[in-house]
Short mmCIF file of C-alpha atoms in Angstrom, two decimals:
data_model
loop_
_atom_site.label_atom_id
_atom_site.label_comp_id
_atom_site.label_asym_id
_atom_site.label_seq_id
_atom_site.Cartn_x
_atom_site.Cartn_y
_atom_site.Cartn_z
CA MET A 1 116.02 21.87 130.92
CA TYR A 2 117.67 24.56 128.82
CA TYR A 3 116.90 22.59 125.63
CA LYS A 4 113.26 22.25 126.60
CA PHE A 5 113.03 26.01 127.11
CA VAL A 6 114.59 26.68 123.72
CA LEU A 7 112.22 24.19 122.10
CA ILE A 8 109.16 25.82 123.69
CA VAL A 9 110.29 29.31 122.62
CA SER A 10 110.93 28.08 119.08
CA ILE A 11 107.48 26.50 118.88
CA LEU A 12 105.81 29.70 120.18
CA PHE A 13 107.76 31.86 117.73
CA CYS A 14 106.83 29.63 114.81
CA SER A 15 103.21 29.70 115.91
CA TYR A 16 103.30 33.50 116.09
CA GLN A 17 104.79 33.69 112.61
CA THR A 18 102.13 31.33 111.29
CA VAL A 19 99.34 33.41 112.87
CA ALA A 20 100.88 36.67 111.56
CA THR A 21 101.22 35.19 108.09
CA THR A 22 97.63 33.96 108.23
CA ASN A 23 96.42 37.43 109.33
CA ARG A 24 98.37 39.10 106.53
CA ASP A 25 96.90 36.66 104.05
CA ASN A 26 93.41 37.34 105.37
CA ASP A 27 94.00 41.11 105.17
CA ALA A 28 95.24 40.73 101.60
CA ILE A 29 92.14 38.74 100.65
CA LYS A 30 89.80 41.29 102.30
CA ALA A 31 91.66 44.20 100.70
CA ASP A 32 91.52 42.56 97.27
CA GLN A 33 87.78 42.00 97.65
CA LEU A 34 87.24 45.62 98.68
CA LEU A 35 89.31 46.74 95.68
CA LYS A 36 87.11 44.72 93.33
CA GLU A 37 83.96 46.11 94.94
CA SER A 38 85.30 49.66 94.55
CA ILE A 39 85.89 49.11 90.85
CA ASP A 40 82.29 47.93 90.45
CA ALA A 41 81.08 51.04 92.31
CA LYS A 42 83.25 53.25 90.13
CA LYS A 43 81.70 51.74 86.97
CA THR A 44 78.29 52.96 88.15
CA GLN A 45 79.82 56.38 89.01
CA ASN A 46 79.21 55.82 92.72
CA PHE A 47 82.55 57.37 93.56
CA GLU A 48 81.77 58.02 97.23
CA LEU A 49 81.06 54.33 97.82
CA ALA A 50 84.21 53.37 95.93
CA ILE A 51 86.31 55.70 98.10
CA SER A 52 84.86 54.33 101.34
CA LYS A 53 85.79 50.79 100.29
CA LEU A 54 89.27 51.83 99.16
CA ILE A 55 89.96 53.60 102.44
CA LYS A 56 89.16 50.36 104.30
CA ALA A 57 91.32 48.41 101.85
CA ASN A 58 94.18 50.88 102.35
CA GLN A 59 93.96 50.42 106.12
CA LEU A 60 94.37 46.67 105.61
CA GLN A 61 97.18 47.06 103.07
CA PRO A 62 98.76 50.54 103.29
CA ASN A 63 101.57 49.62 100.87
CA ASN A 64 99.30 48.40 98.07
CA SER A 65 99.90 50.82 95.18
CA ASP A 66 96.89 49.48 93.22
CA ILE A 67 94.55 50.59 96.01
CA LEU A 68 96.18 54.02 96.19
CA VAL A 69 95.92 54.52 92.42
CA GLN A 70 92.23 53.64 92.39
CA LEU A 71 91.71 55.95 95.35
CA GLY A 72 93.36 58.74 93.35
CA PHE A 73 91.16 58.22 90.30
CA ASN A 74 87.97 58.27 92.39
CA TYR A 75 89.02 61.46 94.19
CA TYR A 76 89.81 62.92 90.76
CA ALA A 77 86.30 62.03 89.51
CA LEU A 78 84.86 64.06 92.41
CA THR A 79 87.29 66.93 91.65
CA GLN A 80 88.87 66.47 95.08
CA LEU A 81 92.20 67.20 93.45
CA GLU A 82 94.37 67.61 96.53
CA GLN A 83 93.30 64.22 97.89
CA ALA A 84 93.84 62.66 94.46
CA LYS A 85 97.33 64.18 94.28
CA LYS A 86 98.30 62.71 97.67
CA SER A 87 97.03 59.26 96.66
CA PHE A 88 98.98 59.20 93.38
CA GLU A 89 102.12 60.49 95.10
CA SER A 90 101.84 57.78 97.78
CA ALA A 91 101.48 55.14 95.06
CA LEU A 92 104.60 56.46 93.31
CA ASP A 93 106.55 56.40 96.58
CA ILE A 94 105.86 52.65 96.67
CA ALA A 95 106.17 51.99 92.92
CA PRO A 96 108.03 54.86 91.15
CA ASN A 97 107.50 53.38 87.68
CA TYR A 98 103.75 52.76 88.04
CA VAL A 99 102.42 54.31 84.81
CA ASP A 100 98.81 54.59 86.01
CA ALA A 101 99.97 56.61 88.99
CA GLN A 102 102.14 58.81 86.75
CA TYR A 103 99.20 59.36 84.40
CA GLY A 104 96.94 60.24 87.35
CA LEU A 105 99.38 62.69 88.92
CA VAL A 106 99.96 64.54 85.63
CA SER A 107 96.17 64.70 85.10
CA VAL A 108 95.73 66.24 88.55
CA VAL A 109 98.44 68.85 87.92
CA LEU A 110 96.74 69.75 84.64
CA ALA A 111 93.29 69.97 86.25
CA LYS A 112 94.56 72.19 89.07
CA ASP A 113 96.02 74.76 86.67
CA PRO A 114 94.60 74.28 83.15
CA ASN A 115 95.63 77.80 82.16
CA HIS A 116 99.28 76.79 82.48
CA PRO A 117 99.61 73.31 80.94
CA GLU A 118 103.39 73.75 80.88
CA LYS A 119 103.55 72.50 84.50
CA ALA A 120 101.87 69.23 83.60
CA LYS A 121 104.00 68.97 80.45
CA LEU A 122 107.27 69.19 82.45
CA LEU A 123 106.15 66.41 84.80
CA LEU A 124 104.97 64.25 81.91
CA ASP A 125 108.28 64.66 80.07
CA LYS A 126 110.03 63.31 83.17
CA TYR A 127 107.93 60.14 83.05
CA LEU A 128 108.22 59.80 79.27
CA ASN A 129 111.99 59.72 79.64
CA LEU A 130 111.53 56.51 81.63
CA THR A 131 108.89 54.91 79.38
CA PRO A 132 108.98 56.83 76.06
CA ASN A 133 106.67 54.44 74.19
CA ASP A 134 103.86 54.08 76.67
CA GLU A 135 100.58 54.68 74.81
CA GLN A 136 98.77 56.00 77.87
CA LEU A 137 101.36 58.69 78.53
CA LEU A 138 101.65 59.54 74.82
CA SER A 139 97.87 60.02 74.69
CA LEU A 140 98.09 62.40 77.64
CA GLN A 141 100.91 64.26 75.90
CA ALA A 142 98.72 64.75 72.82
CA ASN A 143 95.91 66.04 75.05
CA ILE A 144 98.20 68.56 76.74
CA ASP A 145 99.56 69.72 73.39
CA ASN A 146 95.99 70.23 72.17
CA ILE A 147 95.11 72.23 75.29
CA LYS A 148 98.19 74.43 74.79
CA LYS A 149 97.19 74.98 71.17
CA ASN A 150 93.62 75.96 72.06
CA THR A 151 94.28 77.97 75.21
CA HIS A 152 93.15 81.55 74.55
CA TYR A 153 93.71 84.41 76.93
CA TRP A 154 92.29 87.33 74.94
CA ASN A 155 89.12 88.07 73.06
CA ILE A 156 88.01 91.23 71.35
CA VAL A 157 84.46 92.11 70.34
CA LEU A 158 83.72 94.92 67.88
CA SER A 159 80.07 95.70 67.20
CA GLY A 160 77.87 98.49 65.95
CA THR A 161 74.19 99.40 65.59
CA HIS A 162 72.23 101.70 63.32
CA GLY A 163 68.80 102.79 64.51
CA ARG A 164 66.15 104.51 62.37
CA LEU A 165 63.48 106.47 64.23
CA SER A 166 59.96 107.42 63.22
CA LYS A 167 58.60 110.98 62.99
CA SER A 168 61.61 112.01 60.89
CA LEU A 169 63.78 112.02 63.99
CA PRO A 170 67.56 111.73 63.48
CA ASN A 171 69.12 108.29 63.36
CA TRP A 172 70.95 106.69 66.24
CA ASN A 173 74.37 105.13 65.72
CA GLU A 174 76.53 103.29 68.21
CA VAL A 175 79.92 101.52 68.19
CA ASP A 176 81.09 99.19 70.96
CA LEU A 177 84.55 97.79 71.60
CA ALA A 178 85.27 95.22 74.34
CA LEU A 179 88.61 93.62 75.15
CA SER A 180 88.79 90.70 77.60
CA TYR A 181 91.75 89.02 79.24
CA ARG A 182 91.48 85.69 81.02
CA LEU A 183 93.45 86.10 84.23
CA SER A 184 92.90 82.47 85.24
CA GLN A 185 90.37 79.70 84.83
CA GLN A 186 88.10 81.48 87.31
CA ASN A 187 88.73 85.15 86.56
CA THR A 188 88.30 87.34 83.50
CA LEU A 189 88.69 91.10 83.14
CA THR A 190 86.91 93.03 80.37
CA GLY A 191 87.39 96.65 79.36
CA HIS A 192 84.74 98.25 77.16
CA PHE A 193 84.23 101.51 75.28
CA THR A 194 81.07 102.85 73.64
CA GLN A 195 80.69 105.78 71.25
CA ALA A 196 77.09 106.82 70.56
CA ASN A 197 75.32 109.49 68.52
CA ARG A 198 71.71 110.35 69.35
CA PHE A 199 69.76 113.30 67.99
CA HIS A 200 73.01 114.82 66.68
CA SER A 201 74.59 114.61 70.14
CA ASN A 202 77.63 112.48 70.95
CA ASP A 203 78.43 110.70 74.18
CA GLN A 204 80.93 108.08 75.24
CA LYS A 205 81.29 105.71 78.15
CA ILE A 206 84.17 103.55 79.29
CA GLY A 207 84.00 100.73 81.78
CA LEU A 208 85.51 97.64 83.33
CA THR A 209 83.90 94.27 84.19
CA TYR A 210 85.29 91.56 86.44
CA TRP A 211 83.96 88.01 85.97
CA HIS A 212 84.50 85.25 88.54
CA THR A 213 83.58 81.57 88.34
CA PHE A 214 82.96 80.23 91.84
CA ASN A 215 82.55 76.57 90.82
CA ASN A 216 81.01 74.52 88.03
CA LYS A 217 77.55 75.77 89.04
CA ALA A 218 77.92 79.46 89.74
CA TYR A 219 79.54 82.61 88.39
CA GLY A 220 79.19 86.30 89.11
CA TYR A 221 80.33 89.69 87.83
CA LEU A 222 80.88 93.28 88.92
CA SER A 223 80.91 96.09 86.37
CA GLY A 224 81.36 99.84 86.41
CA SER A 225 81.31 102.53 83.72
CA VAL A 226 81.51 106.32 83.48
CA ALA A 227 80.30 108.71 80.80
CA THR A 228 82.61 111.33 79.35
CA SER A 229 80.09 113.88 78.05
CA LYS A 230 77.06 112.88 80.15
CA LYS A 231 74.67 114.10 77.47
CA PHE A 232 72.43 111.04 77.70
CA TYR A 233 74.41 108.30 79.45
CA ALA A 234 74.45 108.12 83.24
CA THR A 235 77.33 109.90 84.96
CA TYR A 236 78.30 106.50 86.23
CA THR A 237 76.74 103.03 86.29
CA ILE A 238 77.44 100.13 88.63
CA THR A 239 76.13 96.66 87.77
CA THR A 240 76.48 93.31 89.48
CA GLY A 241 74.89 89.90 89.10
CA GLY A 242 75.33 86.19 88.85
CA ASP A 243 74.10 82.86 87.53
CA TYR A 244 73.53 79.70 89.57
CA GLN A 245 72.70 76.22 88.28
CA LEU A 246 69.82 75.24 90.55
CA PHE A 247 69.15 71.81 89.02
CA SER A 248 71.56 69.56 87.16
CA PRO A 249 70.58 67.97 83.82
CA TYR A 250 67.79 65.41 84.25
CA ASN A 251 68.50 63.57 81.00
CA ASP A 252 69.58 64.34 77.41
CA GLN A 253 66.26 66.11 76.73
CA ILE A 254 65.82 68.12 79.93
CA ASN A 255 69.08 69.77 80.92
CA SER A 256 70.17 72.22 83.60
CA PHE A 257 67.95 74.89 85.16
CA HIS A 258 69.51 78.23 86.15
CA ILE A 259 68.45 81.20 88.23
CA THR A 260 69.96 84.64 87.61
CA LEU A 261 69.98 87.96 89.43
CA ASP A 262 71.20 91.34 88.16
CA ALA A 263 71.25 94.70 89.92
CA LYS A 264 72.10 98.11 88.43
CA LEU A 265 72.52 101.66 89.70
CA ASP A 266 72.47 104.56 87.20
CA HIS A 267 73.51 107.91 88.65
CA TYR A 268 72.29 111.06 86.84
CA ASN A 269 72.56 114.68 87.87
CA ASP A 270 68.92 114.58 89.00
CA GLY A 271 69.22 111.39 91.06
CA ASN A 272 69.67 107.64 90.95
CA ILE A 273 67.75 105.01 89.03
CA LYS A 274 67.92 101.51 90.53
CA THR A 275 67.04 98.24 88.79
CA ILE A 276 66.93 94.69 90.10
CA SER A 277 66.16 91.82 87.73
CA PRO A 278 65.71 88.19 88.78
CA GLY A 279 65.54 85.62 86.00
CA ILE A 280 65.39 81.94 85.08
CA GLU A 281 66.73 79.84 82.20
CA GLN A 282 66.02 76.23 81.24
CA PHE A 283 68.16 74.23 78.78
CA PHE A 284 66.99 71.32 76.62
CA PHE A 285 68.35 68.75 74.13
CA ASN A 286 72.01 68.75 75.21
CA ASP A 287 71.93 72.56 75.57
CA ARG A 288 70.81 73.05 71.96
CA LEU A 289 67.69 74.91 73.12
CA SER A 290 67.17 77.36 75.97
CA ILE A 291 64.21 79.40 77.20
CA ALA A 292 64.93 82.37 79.44
CA GLY A 293 62.87 84.97 81.24
CA LYS A 294 63.65 88.12 83.26
CA TRP A 295 61.55 90.32 85.50
CA PHE A 296 62.72 93.95 85.61
CA ASN A 297 61.99 96.15 88.63
CA THR A 298 63.09 99.77 88.28
CA PHE A 299 62.85 102.63 90.79
CA ASP A 300 63.27 106.19 89.51
CA GLN A 301 64.67 109.28 91.26
CA ASP A 302 61.42 109.67 93.25
CA ASN A 303 61.42 105.95 94.10
CA HIS A 304 58.45 105.29 91.79
CA HIS A 305 58.38 101.64 90.78
CA MET A 306 58.01 100.29 87.27
CA SER A 307 58.17 96.63 86.30
CA GLY A 308 58.76 94.85 83.01
CA TYR A 309 59.71 91.51 81.58
CA LEU A 310 61.64 89.75 78.84
CA PHE A 311 61.34 86.35 77.16
CA LYS A 312 64.10 84.92 74.99
CA THR A 313 64.57 81.63 73.15
CA THR A 314 67.90 80.43 71.79
CA ILE A 315 68.36 77.43 69.51
CA SER A 316 71.48 75.90 67.93
CA PRO A 317 70.59 73.85 64.82
CA THR A 318 74.30 73.07 64.36
CA GLU A 319 77.42 73.37 66.51
CA GLU A 320 78.32 76.61 64.71
CA LEU A 321 74.96 78.32 64.21
CA HIS A 322 73.02 79.92 67.08
CA LEU A 323 69.66 81.66 66.61
CA PHE A 324 67.68 83.71 69.10
CA ALA A 325 64.40 85.60 69.28
CA GLY A 326 62.44 87.29 72.00
CA TYR A 327 60.04 89.92 73.26
CA ALA A 328 60.46 92.51 76.00
CA ASN A 329 58.09 94.94 77.64
CA SER A 330 60.46 96.81 79.91
CA GLN A 331 61.87 100.21 80.74
CA GLU A 332 64.75 102.24 79.30
CA THR A 333 66.85 104.11 81.84
CA SER A 334 69.30 105.88 79.54
CA ASP A 335 66.99 107.69 77.11
CA ARG A 336 67.94 111.24 78.17
CA SER A 337 68.27 112.67 74.68
CA ILE A 338 65.04 114.58 74.39
CA LYS A 339 64.59 116.22 77.80
CA PHE A 340 62.43 113.55 79.47
CA ASN A 341 64.85 113.72 82.35
CA ARG A 342 62.58 112.56 85.12
CA SER A 343 60.67 109.92 83.17
CA LEU A 344 61.37 106.28 82.56
CA ILE A 345 60.71 105.28 78.97
CA LYS A 346 58.56 102.18 78.46
CA VAL A 347 59.86 100.05 75.60
CA LYS A 348 58.02 97.25 73.80
CA SER A 349 60.55 95.34 71.78
CA HIS A 350 60.66 92.40 69.36
CA PHE A 351 64.15 91.14 68.58
CA ILE A 352 65.84 88.38 66.59
CA GLY A 353 69.45 87.54 65.77
CA LEU A 354 72.03 84.92 65.04
CA SER A 355 75.70 84.18 65.59
CA TYR A 356 77.91 81.88 63.56
CA ASP A 357 81.26 80.38 64.53
CA ILE A 358 83.33 81.00 61.42
CA SER A 359 86.26 79.18 63.03
CA ASN A 360 87.45 78.14 66.48
CA SER A 361 88.55 81.71 67.13
CA ILE A 362 86.18 83.92 65.09
CA THR A 363 82.43 84.41 65.55
CA GLY A 364 80.21 86.78 63.58
CA PHE A 365 76.75 87.98 64.66
CA VAL A 366 73.82 90.10 63.46
CA ASN A 367 70.60 91.18 65.16
CA TYR A 368 67.45 93.19 64.51
CA ASN A 369 65.33 95.02 67.07
CA ASN A 370 61.95 96.74 66.61
CA GLU A 371 61.04 99.04 69.52
CA GLU A 372 58.06 101.15 70.40
CA ARG A 373 58.82 103.78 73.05
CA VAL A 374 56.23 105.41 75.30
CA GLN A 375 56.58 108.21 77.86
CA THR A 376 55.18 106.64 81.01
CA ASN A 377 54.20 109.88 82.78
CA HIS A 378 51.77 110.82 80.02
CA SER A 379 51.25 107.41 78.39
CA ARG A 380 51.91 108.88 74.99
CA LYS A 381 53.87 107.34 72.18
CA LEU A 382 57.24 108.96 71.60
CA TYR A 383 58.60 107.16 68.55
CA THR A 384 59.48 103.74 67.16
CA LYS A 385 63.04 102.66 66.59
CA LYS A 386 64.23 99.93 64.23
CA THR A 387 67.79 98.86 64.90
CA LEU A 388 70.13 96.68 62.89
CA GLY A 389 73.32 95.53 64.56
CA CYS A 390 76.31 93.40 63.64
CA GLY A 391 79.69 92.50 65.04
CA ILE A 392 82.57 90.10 65.24
CA LYS A 393 84.34 88.34 68.10
CA TRP A 394 87.96 87.20 67.84
CA THR A 395 89.51 84.93 70.46
CA PHE A 396 93.28 84.62 70.58
#
């Protein structure tokens, strides 16, 4: 009787093992099929579908490093970097020498902090010590070295304008200096100084601007400046605004569409002048051409409203050369040089200019502006102003 019992138990155990093995084999087949389907989805850039299939495959085979690696690359494509990092780390826990997982993890570290590629470089060096001749890792090393070489934290812009006025009025001259420091990939701080001479009077203003990139579609800024002499500049000025990509590129010919909004407060001794300016910009031909428009709405010290507009076209015939031209019929809020203290000055302006990238770090630019200024209270012409400007930008 005892032998019969042992025989029955043995048969049941063997049957259980056979069923378990069969189930594991079936799970492996299903997981492999889901993996193949995810790769097909990834080829068509349907990353969400690929991830959903890989999650199911991972549930069937949680120790399959191939599934985890593919999951990491799809999360990376959607810039879900934390999820990608966990997937690559899980794959390396299973297979520490899996080069694709090493490549993916280093790429994630680099993407999370591109301003400090040294972190990714340290991790990559660890993996290169194990497989020093791997072409994939060596290619990533070259990419990191190139990023380190081309990472710039500072830029300085020096520019100046010379304006000639009609009616034998004295010339206007202005010099601007701006120094920017890139705090991180998202944040930049710019200090600026302006020295101006108008009608034989000098004034200066100094200011600070903070730029923040929210994501790959939106950025904003906050700026403030104060005048030292307050002879024609506002005692202080506060400006804020932003840019949002409303529509993504449709194809190579019709690219992204942006909406913008800017708001400004100028404080003078006799009151505040407020301006709000919504705008739009459409890009074409792989961003080689753009058409932009702004609508200015200004309210003077007595809350009287004046509106204006601006159109601007920018074209880049080559990678280095950028041309622009436009027309504006708007209002000037800082023309306090000739005692029109409670008037906004209406300005009709035609302008053109160009910039040229002399090298990766140096850009030169020139512009020309022809203005006709009118006192709005009396609708009489004040003077015309023809301005020539030039400058240089150095990134380092």
